CSV table of C-alpha atoms (C1' of nucleotides) in Angstrom, one decimal:
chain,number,residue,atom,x,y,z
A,1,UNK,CA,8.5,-61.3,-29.3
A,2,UNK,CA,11.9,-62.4,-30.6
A,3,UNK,CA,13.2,-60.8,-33.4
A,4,UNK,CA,16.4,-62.6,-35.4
A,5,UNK,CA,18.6,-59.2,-36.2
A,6,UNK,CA,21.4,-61.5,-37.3
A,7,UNK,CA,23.6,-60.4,-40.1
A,8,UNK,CA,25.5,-63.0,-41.9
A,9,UNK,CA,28.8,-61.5,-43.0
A,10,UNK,CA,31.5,-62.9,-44.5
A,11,UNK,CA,34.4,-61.7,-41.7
A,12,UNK,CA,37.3,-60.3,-42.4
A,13,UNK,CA,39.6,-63.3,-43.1
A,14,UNK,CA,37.5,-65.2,-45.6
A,15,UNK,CA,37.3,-61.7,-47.6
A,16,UNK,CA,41.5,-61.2,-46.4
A,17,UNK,CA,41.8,-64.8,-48.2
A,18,UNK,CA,40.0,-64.1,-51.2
A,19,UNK,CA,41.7,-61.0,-51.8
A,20,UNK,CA,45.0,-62.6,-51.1
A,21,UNK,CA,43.5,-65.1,-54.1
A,22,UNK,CA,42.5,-62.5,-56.3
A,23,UNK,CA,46.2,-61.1,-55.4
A,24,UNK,CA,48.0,-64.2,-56.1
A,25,UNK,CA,46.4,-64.7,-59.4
A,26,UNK,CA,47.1,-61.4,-60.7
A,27,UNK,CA,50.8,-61.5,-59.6
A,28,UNK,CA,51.2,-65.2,-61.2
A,29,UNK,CA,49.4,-63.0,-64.3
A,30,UNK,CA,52.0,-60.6,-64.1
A,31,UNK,CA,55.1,-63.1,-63.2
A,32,UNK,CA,53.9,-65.3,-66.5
A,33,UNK,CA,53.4,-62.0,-68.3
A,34,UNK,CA,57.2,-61.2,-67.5
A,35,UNK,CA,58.0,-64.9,-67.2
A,36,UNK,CA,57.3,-64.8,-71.0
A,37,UNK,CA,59.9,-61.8,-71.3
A,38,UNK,CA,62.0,-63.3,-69.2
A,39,UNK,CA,62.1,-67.0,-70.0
A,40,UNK,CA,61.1,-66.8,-73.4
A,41,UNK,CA,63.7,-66.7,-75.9
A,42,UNK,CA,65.1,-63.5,-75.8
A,43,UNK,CA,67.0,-63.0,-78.8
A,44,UNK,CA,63.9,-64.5,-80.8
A,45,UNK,CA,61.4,-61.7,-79.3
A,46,UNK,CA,60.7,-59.3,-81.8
A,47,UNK,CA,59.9,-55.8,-80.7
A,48,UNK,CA,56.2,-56.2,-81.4
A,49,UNK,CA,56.0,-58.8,-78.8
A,50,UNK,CA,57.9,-57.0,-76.4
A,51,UNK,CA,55.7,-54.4,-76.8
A,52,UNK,CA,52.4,-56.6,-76.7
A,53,UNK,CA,53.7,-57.9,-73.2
A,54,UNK,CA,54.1,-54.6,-71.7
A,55,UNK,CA,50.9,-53.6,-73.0
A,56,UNK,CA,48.9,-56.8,-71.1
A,57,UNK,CA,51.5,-56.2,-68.1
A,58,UNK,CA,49.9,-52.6,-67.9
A,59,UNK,CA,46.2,-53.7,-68.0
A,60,UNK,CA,46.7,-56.6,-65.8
A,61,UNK,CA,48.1,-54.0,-63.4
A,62,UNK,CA,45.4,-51.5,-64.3
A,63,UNK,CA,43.1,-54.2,-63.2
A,64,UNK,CA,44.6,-55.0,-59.9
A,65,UNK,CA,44.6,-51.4,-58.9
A,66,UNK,CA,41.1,-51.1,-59.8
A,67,UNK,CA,39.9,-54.7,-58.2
A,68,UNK,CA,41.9,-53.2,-55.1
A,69,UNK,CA,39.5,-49.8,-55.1
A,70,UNK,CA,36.9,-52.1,-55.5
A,71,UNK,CA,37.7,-54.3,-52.0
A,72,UNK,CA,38.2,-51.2,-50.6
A,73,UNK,CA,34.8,-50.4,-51.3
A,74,UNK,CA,33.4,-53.1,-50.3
A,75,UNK,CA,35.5,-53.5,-46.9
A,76,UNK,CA,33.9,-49.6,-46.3
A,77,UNK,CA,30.0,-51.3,-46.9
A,78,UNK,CA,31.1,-54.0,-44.8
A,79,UNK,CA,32.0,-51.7,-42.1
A,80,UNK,CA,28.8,-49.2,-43.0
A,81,UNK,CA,26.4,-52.3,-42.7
A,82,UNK,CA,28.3,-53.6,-39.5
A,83,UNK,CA,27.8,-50.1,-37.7
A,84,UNK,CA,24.2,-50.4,-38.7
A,85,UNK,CA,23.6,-53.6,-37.4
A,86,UNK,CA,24.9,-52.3,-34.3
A,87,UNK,CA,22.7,-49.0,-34.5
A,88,UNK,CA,19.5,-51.4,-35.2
A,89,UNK,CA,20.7,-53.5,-32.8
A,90,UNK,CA,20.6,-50.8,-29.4
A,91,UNK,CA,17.4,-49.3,-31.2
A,92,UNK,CA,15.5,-52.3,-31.0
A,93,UNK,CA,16.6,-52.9,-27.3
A,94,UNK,CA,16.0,-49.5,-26.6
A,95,UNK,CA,12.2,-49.9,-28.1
A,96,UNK,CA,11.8,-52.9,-25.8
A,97,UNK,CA,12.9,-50.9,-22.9
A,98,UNK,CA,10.8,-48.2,-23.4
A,99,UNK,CA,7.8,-50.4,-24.0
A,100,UNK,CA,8.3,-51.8,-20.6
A,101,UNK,CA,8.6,-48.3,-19.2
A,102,UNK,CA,5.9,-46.6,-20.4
A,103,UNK,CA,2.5,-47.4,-22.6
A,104,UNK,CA,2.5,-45.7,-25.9
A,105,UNK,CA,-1.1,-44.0,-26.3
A,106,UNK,CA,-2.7,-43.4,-29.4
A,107,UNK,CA,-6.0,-41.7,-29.5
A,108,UNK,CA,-8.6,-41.6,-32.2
A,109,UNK,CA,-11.4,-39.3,-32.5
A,110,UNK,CA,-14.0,-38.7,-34.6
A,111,UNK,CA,-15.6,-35.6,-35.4
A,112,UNK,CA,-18.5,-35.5,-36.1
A,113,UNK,CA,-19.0,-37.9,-39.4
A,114,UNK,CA,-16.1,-36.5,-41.4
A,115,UNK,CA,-13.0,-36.3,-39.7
A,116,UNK,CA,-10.8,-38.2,-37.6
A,117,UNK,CA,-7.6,-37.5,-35.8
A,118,UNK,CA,-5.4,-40.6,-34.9
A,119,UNK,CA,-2.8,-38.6,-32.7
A,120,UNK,CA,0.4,-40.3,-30.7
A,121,UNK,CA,3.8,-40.4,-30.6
A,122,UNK,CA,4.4,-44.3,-30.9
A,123,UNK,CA,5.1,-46.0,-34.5
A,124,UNK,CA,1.6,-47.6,-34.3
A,125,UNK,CA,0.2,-44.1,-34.6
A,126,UNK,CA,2.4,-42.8,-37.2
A,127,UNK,CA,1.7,-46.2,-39.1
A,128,UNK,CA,-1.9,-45.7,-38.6
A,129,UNK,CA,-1.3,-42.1,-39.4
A,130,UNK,CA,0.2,-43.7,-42.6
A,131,UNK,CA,-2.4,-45.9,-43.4
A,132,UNK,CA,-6.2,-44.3,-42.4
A,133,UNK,CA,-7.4,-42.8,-45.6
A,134,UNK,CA,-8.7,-39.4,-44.2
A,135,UNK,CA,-7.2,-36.0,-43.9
A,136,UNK,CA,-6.1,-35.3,-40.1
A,137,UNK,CA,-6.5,-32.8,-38.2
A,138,UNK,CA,-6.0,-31.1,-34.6
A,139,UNK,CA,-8.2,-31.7,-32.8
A,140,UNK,CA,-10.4,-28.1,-32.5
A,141,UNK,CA,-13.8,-29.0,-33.1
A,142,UNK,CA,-16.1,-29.0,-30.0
A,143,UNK,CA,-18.1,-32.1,-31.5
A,144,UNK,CA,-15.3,-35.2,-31.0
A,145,UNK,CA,-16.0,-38.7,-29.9
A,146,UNK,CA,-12.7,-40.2,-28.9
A,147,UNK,CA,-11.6,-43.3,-29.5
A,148,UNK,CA,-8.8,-44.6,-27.4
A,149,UNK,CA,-6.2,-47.2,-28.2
A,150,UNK,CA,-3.7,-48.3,-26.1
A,151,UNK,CA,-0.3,-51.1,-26.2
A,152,UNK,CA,0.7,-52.0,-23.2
A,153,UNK,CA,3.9,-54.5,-22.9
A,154,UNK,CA,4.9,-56.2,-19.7
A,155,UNK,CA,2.9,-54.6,-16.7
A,156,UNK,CA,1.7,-56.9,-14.3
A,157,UNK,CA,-2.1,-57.0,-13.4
A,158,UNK,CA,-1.7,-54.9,-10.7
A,159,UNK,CA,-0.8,-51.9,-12.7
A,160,UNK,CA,-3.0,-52.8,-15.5
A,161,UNK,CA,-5.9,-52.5,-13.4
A,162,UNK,CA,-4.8,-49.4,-11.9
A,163,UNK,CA,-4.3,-47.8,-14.9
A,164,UNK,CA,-7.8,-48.8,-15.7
A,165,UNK,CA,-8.6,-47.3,-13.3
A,166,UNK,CA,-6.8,-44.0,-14.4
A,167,UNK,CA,-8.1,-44.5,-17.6
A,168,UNK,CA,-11.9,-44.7,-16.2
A,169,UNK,CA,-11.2,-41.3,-14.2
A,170,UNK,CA,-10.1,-39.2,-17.0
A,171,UNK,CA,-12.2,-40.9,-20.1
A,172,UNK,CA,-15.5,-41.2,-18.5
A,173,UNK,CA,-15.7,-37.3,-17.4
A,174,UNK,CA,-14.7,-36.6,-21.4
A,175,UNK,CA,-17.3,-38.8,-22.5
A,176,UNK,CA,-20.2,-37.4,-20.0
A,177,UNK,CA,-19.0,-34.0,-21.3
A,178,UNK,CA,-18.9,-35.3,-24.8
A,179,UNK,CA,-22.4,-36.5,-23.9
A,180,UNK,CA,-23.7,-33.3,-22.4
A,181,UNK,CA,-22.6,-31.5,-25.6
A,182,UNK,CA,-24.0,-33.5,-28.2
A,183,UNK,CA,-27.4,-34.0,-28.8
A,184,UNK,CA,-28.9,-37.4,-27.5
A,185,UNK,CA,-29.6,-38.3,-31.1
A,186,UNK,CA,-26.4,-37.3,-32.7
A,187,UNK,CA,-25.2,-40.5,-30.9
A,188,UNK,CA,-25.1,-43.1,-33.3
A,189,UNK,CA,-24.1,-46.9,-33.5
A,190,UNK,CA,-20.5,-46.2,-33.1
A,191,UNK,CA,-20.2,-44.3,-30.3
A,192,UNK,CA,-16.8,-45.2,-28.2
A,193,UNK,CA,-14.6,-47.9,-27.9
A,194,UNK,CA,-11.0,-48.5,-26.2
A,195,UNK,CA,-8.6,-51.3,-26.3
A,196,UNK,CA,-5.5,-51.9,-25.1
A,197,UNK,CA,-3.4,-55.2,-25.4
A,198,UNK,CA,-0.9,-56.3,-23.3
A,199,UNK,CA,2.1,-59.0,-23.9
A,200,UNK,CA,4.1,-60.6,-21.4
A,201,UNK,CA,6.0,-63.1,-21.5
A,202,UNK,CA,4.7,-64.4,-18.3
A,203,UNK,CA,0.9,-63.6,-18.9
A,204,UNK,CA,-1.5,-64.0,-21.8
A,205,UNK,CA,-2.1,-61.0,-24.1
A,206,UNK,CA,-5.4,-59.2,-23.2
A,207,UNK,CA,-7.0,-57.2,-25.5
A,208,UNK,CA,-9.8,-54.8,-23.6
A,209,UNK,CA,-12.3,-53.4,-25.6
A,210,UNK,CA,-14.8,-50.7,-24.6
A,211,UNK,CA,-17.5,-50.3,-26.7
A,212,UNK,CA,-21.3,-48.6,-26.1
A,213,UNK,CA,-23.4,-51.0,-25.8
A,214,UNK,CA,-27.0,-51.8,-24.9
A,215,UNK,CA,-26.7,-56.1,-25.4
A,216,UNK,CA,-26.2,-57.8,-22.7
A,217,UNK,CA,-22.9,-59.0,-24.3
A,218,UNK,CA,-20.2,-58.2,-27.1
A,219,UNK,CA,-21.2,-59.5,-30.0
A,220,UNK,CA,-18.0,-60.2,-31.8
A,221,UNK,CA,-18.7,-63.2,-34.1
A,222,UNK,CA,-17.6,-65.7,-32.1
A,223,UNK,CA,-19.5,-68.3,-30.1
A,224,UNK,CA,-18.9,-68.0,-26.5
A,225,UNK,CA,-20.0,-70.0,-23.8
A,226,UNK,CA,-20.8,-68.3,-20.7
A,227,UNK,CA,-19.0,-70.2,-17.1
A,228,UNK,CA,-18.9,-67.5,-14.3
A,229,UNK,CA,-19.9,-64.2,-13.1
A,230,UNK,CA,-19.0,-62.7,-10.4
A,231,UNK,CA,-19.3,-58.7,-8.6
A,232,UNK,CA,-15.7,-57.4,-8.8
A,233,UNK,CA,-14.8,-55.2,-6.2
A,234,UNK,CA,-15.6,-51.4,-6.7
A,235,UNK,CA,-17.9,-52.2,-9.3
A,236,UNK,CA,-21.5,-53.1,-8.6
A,237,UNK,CA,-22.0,-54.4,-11.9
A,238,UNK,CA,-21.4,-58.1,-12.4
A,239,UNK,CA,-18.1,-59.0,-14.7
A,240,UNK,CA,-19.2,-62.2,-16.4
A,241,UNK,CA,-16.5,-64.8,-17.8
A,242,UNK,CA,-17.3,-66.5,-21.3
A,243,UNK,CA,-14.7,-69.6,-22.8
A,244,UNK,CA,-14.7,-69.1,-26.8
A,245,UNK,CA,-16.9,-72.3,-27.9
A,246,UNK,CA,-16.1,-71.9,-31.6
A,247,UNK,CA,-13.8,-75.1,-31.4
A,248,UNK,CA,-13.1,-77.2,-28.4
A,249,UNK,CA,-9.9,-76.6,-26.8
A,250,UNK,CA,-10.1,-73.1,-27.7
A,251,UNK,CA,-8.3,-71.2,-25.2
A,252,UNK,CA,-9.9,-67.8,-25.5
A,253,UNK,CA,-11.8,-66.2,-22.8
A,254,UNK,CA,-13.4,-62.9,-22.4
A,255,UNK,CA,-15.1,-61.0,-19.5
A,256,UNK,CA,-17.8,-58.5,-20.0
A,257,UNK,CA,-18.5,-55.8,-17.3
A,258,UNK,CA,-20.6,-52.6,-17.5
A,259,UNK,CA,-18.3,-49.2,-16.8
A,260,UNK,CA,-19.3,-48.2,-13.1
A,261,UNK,CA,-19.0,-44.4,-14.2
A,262,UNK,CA,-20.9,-45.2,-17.6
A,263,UNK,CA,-24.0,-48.5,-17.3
A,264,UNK,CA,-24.4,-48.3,-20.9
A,265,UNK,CA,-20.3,-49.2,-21.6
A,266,UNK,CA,-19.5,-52.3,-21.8
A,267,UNK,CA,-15.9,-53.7,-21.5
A,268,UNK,CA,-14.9,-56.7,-23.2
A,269,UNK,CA,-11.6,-58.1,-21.9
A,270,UNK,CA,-9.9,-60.8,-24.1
A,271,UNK,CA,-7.6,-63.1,-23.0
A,272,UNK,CA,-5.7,-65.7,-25.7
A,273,UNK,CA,-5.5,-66.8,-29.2
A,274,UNK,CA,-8.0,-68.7,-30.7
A,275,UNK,CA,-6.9,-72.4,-31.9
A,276,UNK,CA,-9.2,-72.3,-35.0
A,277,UNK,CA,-9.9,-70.3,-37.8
A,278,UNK,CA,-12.1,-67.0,-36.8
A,279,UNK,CA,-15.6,-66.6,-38.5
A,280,UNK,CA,-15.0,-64.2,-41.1
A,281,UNK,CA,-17.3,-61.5,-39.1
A,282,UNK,CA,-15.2,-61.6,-35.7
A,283,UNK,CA,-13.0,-58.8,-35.1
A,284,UNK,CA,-9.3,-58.8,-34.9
A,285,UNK,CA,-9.6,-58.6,-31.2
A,286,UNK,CA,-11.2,-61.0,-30.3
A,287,UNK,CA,-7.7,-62.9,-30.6
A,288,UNK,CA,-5.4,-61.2,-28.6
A,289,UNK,CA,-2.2,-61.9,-30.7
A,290,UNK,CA,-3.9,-60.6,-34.0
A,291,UNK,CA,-5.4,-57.4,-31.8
A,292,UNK,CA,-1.7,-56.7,-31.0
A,293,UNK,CA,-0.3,-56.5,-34.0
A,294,UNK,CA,-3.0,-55.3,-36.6
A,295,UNK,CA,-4.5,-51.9,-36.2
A,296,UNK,CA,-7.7,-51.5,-34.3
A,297,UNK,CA,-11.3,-51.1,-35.8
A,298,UNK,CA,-13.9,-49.0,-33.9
A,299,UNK,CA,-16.9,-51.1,-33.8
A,300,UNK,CA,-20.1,-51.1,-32.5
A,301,UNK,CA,-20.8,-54.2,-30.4
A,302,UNK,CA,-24.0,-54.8,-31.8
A,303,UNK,CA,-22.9,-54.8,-35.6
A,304,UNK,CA,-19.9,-57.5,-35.9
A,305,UNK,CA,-20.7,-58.1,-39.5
A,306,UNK,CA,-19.8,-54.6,-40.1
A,307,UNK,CA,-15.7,-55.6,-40.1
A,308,UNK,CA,-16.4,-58.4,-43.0
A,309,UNK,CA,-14.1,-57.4,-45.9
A,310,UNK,CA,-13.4,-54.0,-44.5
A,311,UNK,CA,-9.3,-53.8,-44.4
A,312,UNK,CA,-8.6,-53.5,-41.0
A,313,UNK,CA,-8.3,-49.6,-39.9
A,314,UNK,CA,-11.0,-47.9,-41.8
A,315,UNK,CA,-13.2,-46.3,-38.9
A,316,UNK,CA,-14.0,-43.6,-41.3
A,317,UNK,CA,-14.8,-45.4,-44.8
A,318,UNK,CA,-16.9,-47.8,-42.6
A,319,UNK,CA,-18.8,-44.9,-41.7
A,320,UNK,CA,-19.2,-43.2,-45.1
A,321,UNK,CA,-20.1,-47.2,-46.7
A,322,UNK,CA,-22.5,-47.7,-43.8
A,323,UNK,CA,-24.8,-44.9,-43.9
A,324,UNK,CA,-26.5,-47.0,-41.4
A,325,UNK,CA,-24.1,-45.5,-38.6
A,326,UNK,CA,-24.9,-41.9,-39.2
A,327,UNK,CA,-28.2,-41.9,-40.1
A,328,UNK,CA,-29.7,-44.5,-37.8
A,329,UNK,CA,-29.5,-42.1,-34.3
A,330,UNK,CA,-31.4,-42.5,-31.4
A,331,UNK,CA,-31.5,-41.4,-28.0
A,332,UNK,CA,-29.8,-43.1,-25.1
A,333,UNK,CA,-32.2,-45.4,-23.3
A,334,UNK,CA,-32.8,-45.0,-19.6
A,335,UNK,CA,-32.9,-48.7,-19.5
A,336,UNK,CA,-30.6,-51.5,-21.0
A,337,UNK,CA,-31.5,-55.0,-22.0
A,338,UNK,CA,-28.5,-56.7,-19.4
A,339,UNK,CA,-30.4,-55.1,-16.4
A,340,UNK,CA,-33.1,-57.3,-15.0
A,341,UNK,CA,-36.5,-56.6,-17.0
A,342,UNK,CA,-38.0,-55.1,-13.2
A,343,UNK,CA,-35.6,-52.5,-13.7
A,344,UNK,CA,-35.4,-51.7,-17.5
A,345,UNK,CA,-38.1,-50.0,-20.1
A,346,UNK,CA,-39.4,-51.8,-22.8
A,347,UNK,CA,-36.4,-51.4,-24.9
A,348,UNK,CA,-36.7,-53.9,-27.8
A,349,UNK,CA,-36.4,-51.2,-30.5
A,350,UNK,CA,-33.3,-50.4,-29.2
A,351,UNK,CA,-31.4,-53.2,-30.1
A,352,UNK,CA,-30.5,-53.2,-33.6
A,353,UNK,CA,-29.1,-56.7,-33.9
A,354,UNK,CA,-32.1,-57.7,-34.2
A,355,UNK,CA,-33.1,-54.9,-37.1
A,356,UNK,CA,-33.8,-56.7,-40.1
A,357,UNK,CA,-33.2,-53.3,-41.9
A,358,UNK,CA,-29.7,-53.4,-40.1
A,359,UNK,CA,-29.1,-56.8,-41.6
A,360,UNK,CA,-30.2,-56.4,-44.7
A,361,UNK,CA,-27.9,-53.2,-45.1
A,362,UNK,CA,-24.9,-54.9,-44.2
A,363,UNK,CA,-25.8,-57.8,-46.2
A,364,UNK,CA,-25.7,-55.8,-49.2
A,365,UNK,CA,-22.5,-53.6,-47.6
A,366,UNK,CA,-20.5,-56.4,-47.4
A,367,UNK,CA,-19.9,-59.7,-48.9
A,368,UNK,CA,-19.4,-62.6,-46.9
A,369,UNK,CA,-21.3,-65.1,-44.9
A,370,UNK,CA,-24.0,-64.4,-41.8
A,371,UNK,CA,-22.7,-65.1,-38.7
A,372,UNK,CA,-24.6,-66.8,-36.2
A,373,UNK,CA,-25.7,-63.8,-33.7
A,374,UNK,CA,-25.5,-65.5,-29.9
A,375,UNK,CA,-28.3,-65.3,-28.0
A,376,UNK,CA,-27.7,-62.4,-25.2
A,377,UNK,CA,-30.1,-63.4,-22.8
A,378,UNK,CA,-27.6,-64.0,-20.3
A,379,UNK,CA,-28.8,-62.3,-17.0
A,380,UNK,CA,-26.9,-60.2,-15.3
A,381,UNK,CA,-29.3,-59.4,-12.9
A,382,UNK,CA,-28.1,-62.6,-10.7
A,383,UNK,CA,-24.9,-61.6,-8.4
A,384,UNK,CA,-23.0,-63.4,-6.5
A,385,UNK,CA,-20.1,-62.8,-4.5
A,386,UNK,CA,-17.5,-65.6,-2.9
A,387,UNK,CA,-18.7,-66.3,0.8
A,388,UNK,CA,-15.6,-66.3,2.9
A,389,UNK,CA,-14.3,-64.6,6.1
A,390,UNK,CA,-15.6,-61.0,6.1
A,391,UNK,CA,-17.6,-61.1,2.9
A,392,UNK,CA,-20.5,-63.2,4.2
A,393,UNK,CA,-22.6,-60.0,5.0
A,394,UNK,CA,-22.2,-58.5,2.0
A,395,UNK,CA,-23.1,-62.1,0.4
A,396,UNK,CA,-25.5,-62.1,2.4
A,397,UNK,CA,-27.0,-58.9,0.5
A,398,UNK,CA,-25.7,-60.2,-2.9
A,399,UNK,CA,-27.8,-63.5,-2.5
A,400,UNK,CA,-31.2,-62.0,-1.4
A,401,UNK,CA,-30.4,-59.4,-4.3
A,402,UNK,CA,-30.0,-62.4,-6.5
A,403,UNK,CA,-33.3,-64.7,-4.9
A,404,UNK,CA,-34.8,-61.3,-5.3
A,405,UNK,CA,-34.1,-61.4,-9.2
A,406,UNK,CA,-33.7,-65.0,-9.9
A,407,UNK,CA,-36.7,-65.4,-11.8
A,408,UNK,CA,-36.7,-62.2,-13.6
A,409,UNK,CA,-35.9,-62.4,-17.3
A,410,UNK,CA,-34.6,-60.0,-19.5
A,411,UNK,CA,-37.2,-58.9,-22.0
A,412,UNK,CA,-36.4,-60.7,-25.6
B,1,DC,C1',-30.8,-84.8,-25.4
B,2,DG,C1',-27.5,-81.4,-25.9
B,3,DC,C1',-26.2,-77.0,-24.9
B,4,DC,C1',-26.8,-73.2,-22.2
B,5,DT,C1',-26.9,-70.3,-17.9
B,6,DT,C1',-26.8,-70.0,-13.0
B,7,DT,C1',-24.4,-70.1,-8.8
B,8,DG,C1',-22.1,-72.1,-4.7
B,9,DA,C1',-17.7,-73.8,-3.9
B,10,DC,C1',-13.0,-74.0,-4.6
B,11,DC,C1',-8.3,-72.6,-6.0
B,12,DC,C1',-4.7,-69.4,-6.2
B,13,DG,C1',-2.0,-65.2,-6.1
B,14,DC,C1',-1.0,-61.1,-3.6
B,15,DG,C1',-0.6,-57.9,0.2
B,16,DC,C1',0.0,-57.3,5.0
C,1,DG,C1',0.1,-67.5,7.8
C,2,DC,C1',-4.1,-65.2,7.0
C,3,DG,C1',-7.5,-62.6,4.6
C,4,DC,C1',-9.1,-60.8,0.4
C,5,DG,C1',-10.4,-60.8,-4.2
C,6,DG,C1',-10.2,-62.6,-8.9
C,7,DG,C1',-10.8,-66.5,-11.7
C,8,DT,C1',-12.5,-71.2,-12.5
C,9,DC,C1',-15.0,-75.5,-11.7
C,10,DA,C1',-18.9,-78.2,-11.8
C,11,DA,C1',-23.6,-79.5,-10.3
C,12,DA,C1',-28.2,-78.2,-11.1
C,13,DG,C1',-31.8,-76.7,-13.7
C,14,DG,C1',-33.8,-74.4,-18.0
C,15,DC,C1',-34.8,-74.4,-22.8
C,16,DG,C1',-35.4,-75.6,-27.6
DNA sequence: CGCCTTTGACCCGCGC
DNA sequence: GCGCGGGTCAAAGGCG
């Protein structure tokens, strides 16, 4: 991110120049002003010219003293806007420093279905602060969902992943607590979700996103084509790799994997800016570049359609227009549609994509265009791992786990 | 038939 | 240089 802080000026000989113009004319004013004393006919003057002179004489000086103030003045802004310039100037590389050094946090929690608290130090916050139409508060109620957001800038992958890490340690704990203390059913649509986006200039912008979610994938609006999975290390769930489909060429990827701590979060990584225009129900993160700059929206995975037309920080209002959210609660299933079908509970009333009363509210909520909902019946049950060196044994295990599950469908 | 998922193989970066 | 692990490719098969 470049910004041009240039400040065209004029300097100081071009102004020196002009006022040695504006000089110059007023002294060849005055010179032809006594010029006309002095080489007109003296004898023929009569007083009242003499004195008509000496008058203009006087407000042509009166003028220069006053055009003088004035360059004065203007030489003082000059300087004024110079010194700025140079202010804005160390500010601005002081702000990238400081976004290389350390990752301004914002957090966002929602209490209960009336409050929310967007607390954080960066300008993000305080622009969010600024710009989410609800009164904030500390945070003292015992009932809170929290909502994290994070900007990152410049951290390699390493560090990205073991701040995930980090993240995973302290969030998950708060959320199982945050469980434990609500009631089962007072969990509704929009439960969690996190994001974070990073900008490098040597890598591509990654927008993570972790939402609850009972579908086997993100449904964001956009058509993705699934082309990997694999088990990442420390996580038995399988991460699965999609390429964005909505145009070809598109360059935008995304990988879905299941919390370890938490089966029934679902992280959606982004990676890239879309090369076509964005269905009008896909979320400003699934392009990374728009994710960075514009606020976040919490969203449910499940409800896409929910972000049509809705400005693009309104967690609140899209609660109180959608009474959907907070009145359609249920209890956490045992059982999610991504695990194979051996494994989970008839859970088809669970997903409310598929609610036609779901649809038919947002329909009327909102006023754009269905969006094409993609088929989740991706299975993660199948695992794989890369066979090489040491990892042939535990291939070994991931391959009869998949033969095991091969022909096991999730339920529709 | 076209698009999708699955999955074994391959590539590449990183740490030691 | 080697091993490990993440990410991607591409062939095979399924499905509507």
């Amino acid at each position: 991110m470049e910004i041009d802080l240039s400040l065209k000026i004029e300097n100081d000989e071009a102004k020196d120049s002009k006022m040695q113009e504006l000089e110059d004319d007023q002294n060849e004013a005055s010179m032809a002003a006594i010029g006309e004393v002095e080489d007109g006919s003296p004898l023929d003057m009569s007083l009242q010219d003499n004195h008509g002179g000496t008058k203009e004489l006087f407000v042509l000086q009166m003028e220069l003293n006053r055009m003088k103030e004035e360059n004065e003045m203007l030489r003082k802004v000059v300087e004024k806007t110079m010194q700025d310039y140079c202010d804005l100037q160390m500010k601005f590389a002081q702000v990238q420093q400081n976004n290389h050094q350390k990752d301004p946090q914002i957090f966002l929690s929602f209490h209960g279905d009336k409050h929310w608290t967007i607390q954080g130090n960066s300008n993000v916050a305080k622009n969010l602060q600024k710009h989410v139409p609800v009164p904030l508060e500390e945070e003292n109620e015992e009932l809170g969902l929290s909502l994290g957001l994070k900007l990152n800038s410049g951290s390699g992958q390493r560090q990205r992943e073991e701040e995930e890490e980090e993240e995973e340690k302290h969030e998950t704990p708060n959320l199982a607590s945050m469980q434990n203390k609500l009631h089962p059913g007072h969990l509704s649509a929009i439960t969690t979700s996190h994001a974070h986006a990073i900008s490098s200039p040597n890598r591509k912008a990654r927008v993570s996103v972790r939402a609850r979610s009972q579908t086997a994938t993100m449904n964001d609006g956009c058509q993705w084509r699934k082309y990997g999975q694999k088990i990442a290390k420390g996580n038995p769930c399988p991460r699965a790799y999609y390429r964005c489909t909505a145009a070809p060429g598109c360059p935008v990827r995304k990988q879905v994997q299941r919390c370890q701590q938490d089966m029934s979060i679902m992280i959606t990584t982004y990676e890239g800016s879309h090369n076509h225009r964005l269905p009008i129900g896909a979320p400003a993160m699934t392009t990374t570049a728009s994710a960075s700059e514009s606020s976040f929206t919490s969203l449910d995975s499940s409800h896409p359609t929910l972000l049509n037309g809705i400005p693009s920080f309104t967690p609140a209002s899209l609660l109180h227009q959608n009474p959907y959210f907070i009145n359609h609660q249920r209890p956490l299933p045992t059982a999610f549609p991504w695990m194979p079908s051996k494994f989970s509970a008839s859970n088809n009333g669970e997903n409310v994509t598929s609610d036609p009363k779901f649809r038919v509210t947002v329909a009327a909520a909102i006023t754009s265009q269905p969006i094409p909902i993609p088929s989740s019946s991706s299975s993660m049950g199948a695992s794989r791992e890369i066979e090489n060196g040491n990892s042939k044994t535990k291939n070994w295990v991931l391959q009869s786990y998949t033969r095991s599950h091969k022909h096991i469908k999730p339920s529709p």
